[in-house]
Amino acid sequence: MQYEMVAGFETHVELATNTKIFCSCTTQFGGDPNTHCCPICIGLPGVLPKLNRAVVQYAIRAGLATNCHIANISKMDRKNYCYPDLPKAYQISQYDKPLCENGYVQLSNGRRIRLNRIHIEEDAGKLIHKRGDTYIDYNRGGVPLIEIVSEPDIRSVEEAKEYVEKLQQIMRYIGVSDCRMQEGSMRCDVNVSVRPVGSDKLGTRTEIKNMNSITFIGKAMEYEFNRQVELIESGGEVEQQTLRYNDSENTTSPMRGKEDANDYRYFRDPDLVTISVSDEEIDELRKTIPELHFEKVERYVGQFSLSEKDASNIAKYRRIAEFFEQASDGVKNPKTVANFIIGQIFRRLETEDDKESFDIKTTAAQLRELVKLIDDGKIRNNLAKSTLEQMLDTGKPASEFISESDMAGLDESALEGLCRKAVESNPKAVEDFKKGKQKAVKSLVGFVMKESRGKADAAAAEQLIISIIG
Amino acid sequence: MVTREDVINIARLSKLYIAEEELDEMTKAMGDIIKFADTINVASEQGVEEFDNINNLKNAFREDVVVPSYERDEILKNANDIDEGHFLVRKRV
């Protein structure tokens, strides 16, 4: 029998606010253990949590960017469980009145992954297990999270990867999170079940907890899919379980058994008052949502005739996209700008983080000036390329490296003179060309380019040389 | 109705130990508490506007401005056990 994968995601994203969700401690990553703490985030009795306004705004923006309906009235609830990462023995979260509901993320194949909800909650502390003892650092405790809950609409590992990447891009674009999976600021719980192709019933699902790498998500889902299919094929039944993925062995194993079935006894947090957001406030926040990655790709392809791949590579990083748009403003061919970015500038930005932070010396205006020199026929591409390297090294404008004489170009008689010189100085190449070796002319053109220090028009030189030889 | 099983389950979730001989008393006590709370259902809701919380407060927000955290020594003062600046939970044998 043929089976299909059915998967849904619960994605935790740490918000990039300055302070924690209920107190004014910093959210900065790292820091010595237990130095970003106060009585509120270590859960001492008698304290009064107070909701960070920015958390509500960030979460609403996340909702708007993923096509959610924003609730005018929402509230905070207590989710009770006893575990040392949670000093109050409850997590403040949202239960039946989340901030955002009924959104979707659209994949490149046109399918929409529906979002059931996005709610806000506090992160737990970090537990470090050493020699059987548990060390607790509450710096992360109280850092604001949004939990993005999808419907089980994902049908393959490829869709899952694209979904996670897309969420990552959206959240980075709107600036609500850096979504660094390796630092834990984005983590996924993946629900996987299988069913015979054509069936519309949902199978029993298992939940793989706390995945923090897209590669491992793919591997874990594949493993889990195969495990469940084999189980069913051999007459067994899938047990509803919470699993841990072991990346060194590429397997999943149960985390907690049935006897620990969750019973969170949610109730409204009496310390926190109702969150009320007016339609006007929502509209104001809507105005802050920038054009998103995939919208930019469409525009770059349509308006600037970039290839889909180039457009995507540039639009993927918000800062690079902004740089590209500024540098292309008013130039004849934005493709030239794109080529400089992807060809030369990317070579200096090795990692994803480098590209994300996009820390280069050259400004968009400087690149635009350089490209305009090409547009105006004042310099050739080769010279522009070497000039750009110098600009990137120093942060100085093109005019520092290109002299007036460079920009003058070559007049026709000078070009003809150089072409004749090329033919006279390279009898072997001329001979080869006459024998029918078309390529030989290239070395003659190369001679001209070198003699003119890149100023000659290569195409014109080639024609001229052919006519001289001919 | 609160059953003995409910009490056992809630005690387990709350990590409380309740002795076998306490269970009957506990079950009755919890039943009484819930019955008392249920008296609210007797009240008529007619003509009463729905309200969201008892004091009807809304939007008590804090601005997103960092205030220095506590000294770590202060934070760790209540800890039973400390090591390397962490709260420490020792392995239970």
Coordinates of C-alpha atoms in Angstrom, one line a residue, chain A residues 17-21 23-25 33-37 39 50-53 82 97 128 130 132-136 138 259 263 265 268 273-276, chain B residues 9-10 12-15 50 52-53 55 57-67 69-70 72 75-76 78 83-91:
Chain A
T17 CA 12.2 42.6 22.3
N18 CA 14.6 44.3 24.6
T19 CA 13.0 43.0 27.8
K20 CA 11.3 39.8 29.0
I21 CA 7.6 39.3 28.7
C23 CA 9.6 41.9 33.8
S24 CA 12.2 44.4 32.7
C25 CA 15.2 42.0 32.6
P33 CA 24.0 32.1 34.4
N34 CA 21.3 33.7 36.5
T35 CA 22.4 37.3 35.9
H36 CA 19.4 38.3 33.8
C37 CA 16.9 37.6 36.5
P39 CA 12.0 38.0 41.5
K50 CA 3.3 43.1 33.9
L51 CA 2.9 42.5 30.2
N52 CA 5.4 44.0 27.8
R53 CA 3.5 46.1 25.2
C82 CA 5.9 20.8 37.6
K97 CA -8.3 33.3 23.5
I128 CA 22.0 21.5 32.1
K130 CA 25.8 17.0 34.5
G132 CA 23.1 13.2 37.0
D133 CA 22.7 16.5 38.7
T134 CA 20.7 19.3 37.1
Y135 CA 22.0 22.9 36.8
I136 CA 19.5 25.6 36.3
Y138 CA 16.9 31.2 34.5
E259 CA 1.3 7.7 32.6
D263 CA -3.1 17.5 32.3
R265 CA -5.3 22.5 34.2
R268 CA -7.0 32.4 33.5
V273 CA -5.6 41.9 32.8
T274 CA -7.4 41.6 29.5
I275 CA -5.6 42.5 26.3
S276 CA -7.8 44.7 24.2
Chain B
N9 CA -4.2 12.2 39.8
I10 CA -4.1 15.8 41.0
R12 CA 0.5 13.2 41.2
L13 CA 0.4 16.2 38.9
S14 CA 1.2 18.5 41.8
K15 CA 4.0 16.3 43.0
E50 CA -20.6 39.5 30.1
D52 CA -14.0 39.3 31.2
N53 CA -12.4 39.7 34.6
N55 CA -12.2 44.3 37.9
L57 CA -9.2 46.2 33.8
K58 CA -7.6 46.3 30.4
N59 CA -4.2 46.8 28.9
A60 CA -1.9 47.2 31.9
F61 CA 1.2 47.3 29.8
R62 CA 4.9 47.9 30.6
E63 CA 7.2 49.7 28.1
D64 CA 10.0 47.6 26.6
V65 CA 12.9 49.3 28.5
V66 CA 15.6 47.3 30.2
V67 CA 16.1 47.7 33.9
S69 CA 18.6 42.7 36.8
Y70 CA 19.3 41.6 40.4
R72 CA 23.2 36.9 41.2
I75 CA 18.8 35.7 43.0
L76 CA 20.4 32.5 44.4
N78 CA 16.7 31.0 48.3
D83 CA 27.1 25.4 42.0
E84 CA 28.9 27.5 39.4
G85 CA 26.2 30.2 39.6
H86 CA 23.4 27.8 39.0
F87 CA 20.5 26.5 41.0
L88 CA 21.4 22.9 41.5
V89 CA 19.0 20.0 41.8
R90 CA 21.0 17.0 43.1
K91 CA 20.5 13.6 41.7

